[in-house]
Amino acid sequence: MLSRRQLLLAAAAVPAAALIDANPADARPFVLADSRVRGWGPIMQIGDSTSGGYLNGLRRTLRSKDIGPFRCDIQGARSINRVSKRFPSAISAIRTARAAGFDPPCYLLALGSNDLWVVKRKKNSAPAMIDAIMNEIGPDRTVGFLTLYTVHQSSAPKFNAALREATKRWPNLHI
């Protein structure tokens, strides 16, 4: 199991960066995987379009930080647990990785921005979404969840507060 320090090092290697446009015509996620064992890992990073800004050079960055094996699954318009015909959810990404034989002890989640409209309209939806993905990952895995930031007024602070509260229910969750 990775320590909190190791998880933070992995998070530093793959920061959520510039926003890119999702391409609805190509709803397949971008998956970058490397099975080589290195100093830190295995780890799975799951992201939405906000993760797309650092795709160029990501493999080189992860290798230089001695992270591996790793699997980065990035999908524009990705929700935590809502599934649409065109875009798989983060929970779907976990199930796909496990079906392919990759079930790491550490997850880094960089998503939630596509769920803010639900958080704004439905009471207690943020804790329910967080609990859904944490239940899927399991209590025996280390999970880093990046907080949300938007330049416009949104429900990101409400989502981030739900993340902070979730650390009381999920001791394996780090934000």
Short mmCIF file of C-alpha atoms in Angstrom, two decimals:
data_model
loop_
_atom_site.label_atom_id
_atom_site.label_comp_id
_atom_site.label_asym_id
_atom_site.label_seq_id
_atom_site.Cartn_x
_atom_site.Cartn_y
_atom_site.Cartn_z
CA MET A 1 0.00 0.00 0.00
CA LEU A 2 1.35 3.42 -0.90
CA SER A 3 1.81 5.95 1.86
CA ARG A 4 0.27 9.41 1.84
CA ARG A 5 3.68 10.84 0.86
CA GLN A 6 3.97 8.48 -2.10
CA LEU A 7 0.43 9.32 -3.19
CA LEU A 8 1.22 13.03 -3.08
CA LEU A 9 4.37 12.45 -5.15
CA ALA A 10 2.25 10.67 -7.74
CA ALA A 11 -0.28 13.51 -7.68
CA ALA A 12 2.53 16.01 -8.26
CA ALA A 13 3.59 14.05 -11.32
CA VAL A 14 0.13 14.23 -12.87
CA PRO A 15 -1.46 17.57 -11.90
CA ALA A 16 -4.83 18.55 -13.32
CA ALA A 17 -3.96 21.17 -15.91
CA ALA A 18 -5.41 23.11 -18.81
CA LEU A 19 -8.91 22.40 -19.96
CA ILE A 20 -9.30 20.75 -23.37
CA ASP A 21 -12.44 20.27 -25.40
CA ALA A 22 -14.12 16.88 -25.28
CA ASN A 23 -14.66 15.37 -28.69
CA PRO A 24 -18.17 13.85 -28.67
CA ALA A 25 -17.46 12.04 -31.94
CA ASP A 26 -14.79 9.96 -30.20
CA ALA A 27 -16.20 8.84 -26.85
CA ARG A 28 -13.48 6.29 -26.22
CA PRO A 29 -11.23 7.16 -23.29
CA PHE A 30 -7.56 7.82 -23.77
CA VAL A 31 -5.70 5.10 -21.84
CA LEU A 32 -1.99 5.31 -21.19
CA ALA A 33 -0.58 2.22 -19.50
CA ASP A 34 2.83 0.88 -18.61
CA SER A 35 3.30 -2.44 -16.82
CA ARG A 36 6.95 -1.94 -15.86
CA VAL A 37 7.53 -2.14 -12.11
CA ARG A 38 9.26 0.94 -10.72
CA GLY A 39 9.78 2.51 -7.31
CA TRP A 40 6.24 3.86 -6.80
CA GLY A 41 3.16 2.00 -7.89
CA PRO A 42 1.05 0.44 -9.15
CA ILE A 43 -1.31 3.38 -9.52
CA MET A 44 -4.35 4.24 -11.62
CA GLN A 45 -5.23 7.81 -12.48
CA ILE A 46 -8.78 8.50 -13.67
CA GLY A 47 -9.56 11.88 -15.17
CA ASP A 48 -11.98 13.92 -17.20
CA SER A 49 -11.17 16.55 -19.83
CA THR A 50 -9.35 18.72 -17.29
CA SER A 51 -6.66 16.03 -17.25
CA GLY A 52 -6.10 16.34 -20.98
CA GLY A 53 -3.77 19.31 -20.68
CA TYR A 54 -0.90 17.20 -19.46
CA LEU A 55 -1.16 14.28 -21.90
CA ASN A 56 1.82 15.45 -23.92
CA GLY A 57 4.83 13.98 -22.17
CA LEU A 58 2.84 12.18 -19.47
CA ARG A 59 4.51 8.80 -19.97
CA ARG A 60 7.96 10.41 -19.77
CA THR A 61 6.97 12.34 -16.63
CA LEU A 62 5.67 9.24 -14.85
CA ARG A 63 8.78 7.27 -15.75
CA SER A 64 11.06 10.09 -14.58
CA LYS A 65 9.19 10.14 -11.23
CA ASP A 66 9.82 6.37 -10.96
CA ILE A 67 6.08 5.56 -11.07
CA GLY A 68 4.98 2.21 -12.40
CA PRO A 69 3.14 0.20 -13.24
CA PHE A 70 0.50 2.80 -14.04
CA ARG A 71 -2.71 3.22 -15.96
CA CYS A 72 -4.09 6.66 -16.81
CA ASP A 73 -7.65 6.65 -18.11
CA ILE A 74 -8.79 10.05 -19.35
CA GLN A 75 -12.19 10.76 -20.89
CA GLY A 76 -13.75 14.07 -21.82
CA ALA A 77 -17.23 14.68 -20.34
CA ARG A 78 -16.63 11.91 -17.78
CA SER A 79 -18.85 11.78 -14.73
CA ILE A 80 -18.03 10.01 -11.49
CA ASN A 81 -20.92 7.57 -11.67
CA ARG A 82 -23.41 8.71 -14.32
CA VAL A 83 -23.20 6.64 -17.49
CA SER A 84 -24.39 7.96 -20.81
CA LYS A 85 -24.49 6.22 -24.17
CA ARG A 86 -21.43 8.16 -25.29
CA PHE A 87 -19.27 8.65 -22.22
CA PRO A 88 -18.21 5.99 -19.70
CA SER A 89 -18.11 6.96 -16.03
CA ALA A 90 -15.14 6.79 -13.69
CA ILE A 91 -16.69 3.69 -12.12
CA SER A 92 -16.80 2.13 -15.60
CA ALA A 93 -13.07 2.90 -15.97
CA ILE A 94 -12.30 1.03 -12.75
CA ARG A 95 -14.34 -1.97 -13.86
CA THR A 96 -12.67 -1.98 -17.28
CA ALA A 97 -9.18 -1.87 -15.74
CA ARG A 98 -10.02 -4.68 -13.33
CA ALA A 99 -11.47 -6.79 -16.14
CA ALA A 100 -8.14 -6.31 -17.95
CA GLY A 101 -6.26 -7.50 -14.84
CA PHE A 102 -5.17 -4.12 -13.44
CA ASP A 103 -6.35 -3.60 -9.84
CA PRO A 104 -3.80 -1.32 -8.17
CA PRO A 105 -3.55 -0.49 -4.47
CA CYS A 106 -3.57 3.24 -5.26
CA TYR A 107 -5.93 5.49 -7.24
CA LEU A 108 -5.65 9.16 -8.15
CA LEU A 109 -8.97 10.76 -9.11
CA ALA A 110 -9.02 14.02 -11.05
CA LEU A 111 -12.69 14.44 -11.85
CA GLY A 112 -16.00 15.81 -10.66
CA SER A 113 -16.26 18.97 -12.77
CA ASN A 114 -18.85 17.31 -15.03
CA ASP A 115 -20.97 16.52 -11.97
CA LEU A 116 -21.23 20.06 -10.62
CA TRP A 117 -24.63 20.71 -12.20
CA VAL A 118 -25.97 17.65 -10.32
CA VAL A 119 -24.38 18.87 -7.07
CA LYS A 120 -26.08 22.23 -7.55
CA ARG A 121 -29.54 20.75 -8.20
CA LYS A 122 -29.71 17.63 -6.02
CA LYS A 123 -29.26 17.75 -2.27
CA ASN A 124 -26.64 15.31 -0.93
CA SER A 125 -25.60 14.25 -4.43
CA ALA A 126 -21.89 15.00 -3.85
CA PRO A 127 -21.55 12.65 -0.85
CA ALA A 128 -23.49 9.97 -2.75
CA MET A 129 -21.18 10.26 -5.79
CA ILE A 130 -18.06 10.16 -3.64
CA ASP A 131 -19.34 7.16 -1.70
CA ALA A 132 -20.24 5.36 -4.93
CA ILE A 133 -16.72 5.58 -6.33
CA MET A 134 -15.14 4.83 -2.94
CA ASN A 135 -17.34 1.73 -2.61
CA GLU A 136 -16.22 0.63 -6.07
CA ILE A 137 -12.54 1.15 -5.27
CA GLY A 138 -12.84 -0.35 -1.79
CA PRO A 139 -11.59 0.52 1.70
CA ASP A 140 -8.30 -1.35 1.25
CA ARG A 141 -6.99 0.99 -1.47
CA THR A 142 -5.29 4.36 -1.07
CA VAL A 143 -7.23 7.08 -2.91
CA GLY A 144 -6.12 10.61 -3.73
CA PHE A 145 -8.92 12.89 -4.94
CA LEU A 146 -7.99 16.29 -6.35
CA THR A 147 -10.25 19.14 -5.29
CA LEU A 148 -12.14 21.15 -7.89
CA TYR A 149 -11.46 24.73 -8.82
CA THR A 150 -13.41 26.84 -11.26
CA VAL A 151 -12.98 30.49 -12.15
CA HIS A 152 -16.72 31.02 -12.40
CA GLN A 153 -19.20 30.71 -9.56
CA SER A 154 -20.17 27.05 -9.24
CA SER A 155 -20.84 24.30 -6.77
CA ALA A 156 -17.15 23.34 -6.61
CA PRO A 157 -16.86 24.57 -2.98
CA LYS A 158 -19.84 22.37 -2.06
CA PHE A 159 -18.23 19.37 -3.78
CA ASN A 160 -14.87 20.04 -2.08
CA ALA A 161 -16.62 20.29 1.31
CA ALA A 162 -18.24 16.90 0.62
CA LEU A 163 -14.75 15.51 -0.16
CA ARG A 164 -13.40 16.82 3.15
CA GLU A 165 -16.36 15.30 5.00
CA ALA A 166 -15.88 11.98 3.17
CA THR A 167 -12.40 11.60 4.68
CA LYS A 168 -14.16 10.94 8.00
CA ARG A 169 -16.07 8.01 6.46
CA TRP A 170 -13.18 6.85 4.30
CA PRO A 171 -9.82 6.89 6.13
CA ASN A 172 -8.13 5.73 2.91
CA LEU A 173 -9.26 8.92 1.08
CA HIS A 174 -6.79 11.80 0.83
CA ILE A 175 -7.58 15.17 -0.77
#
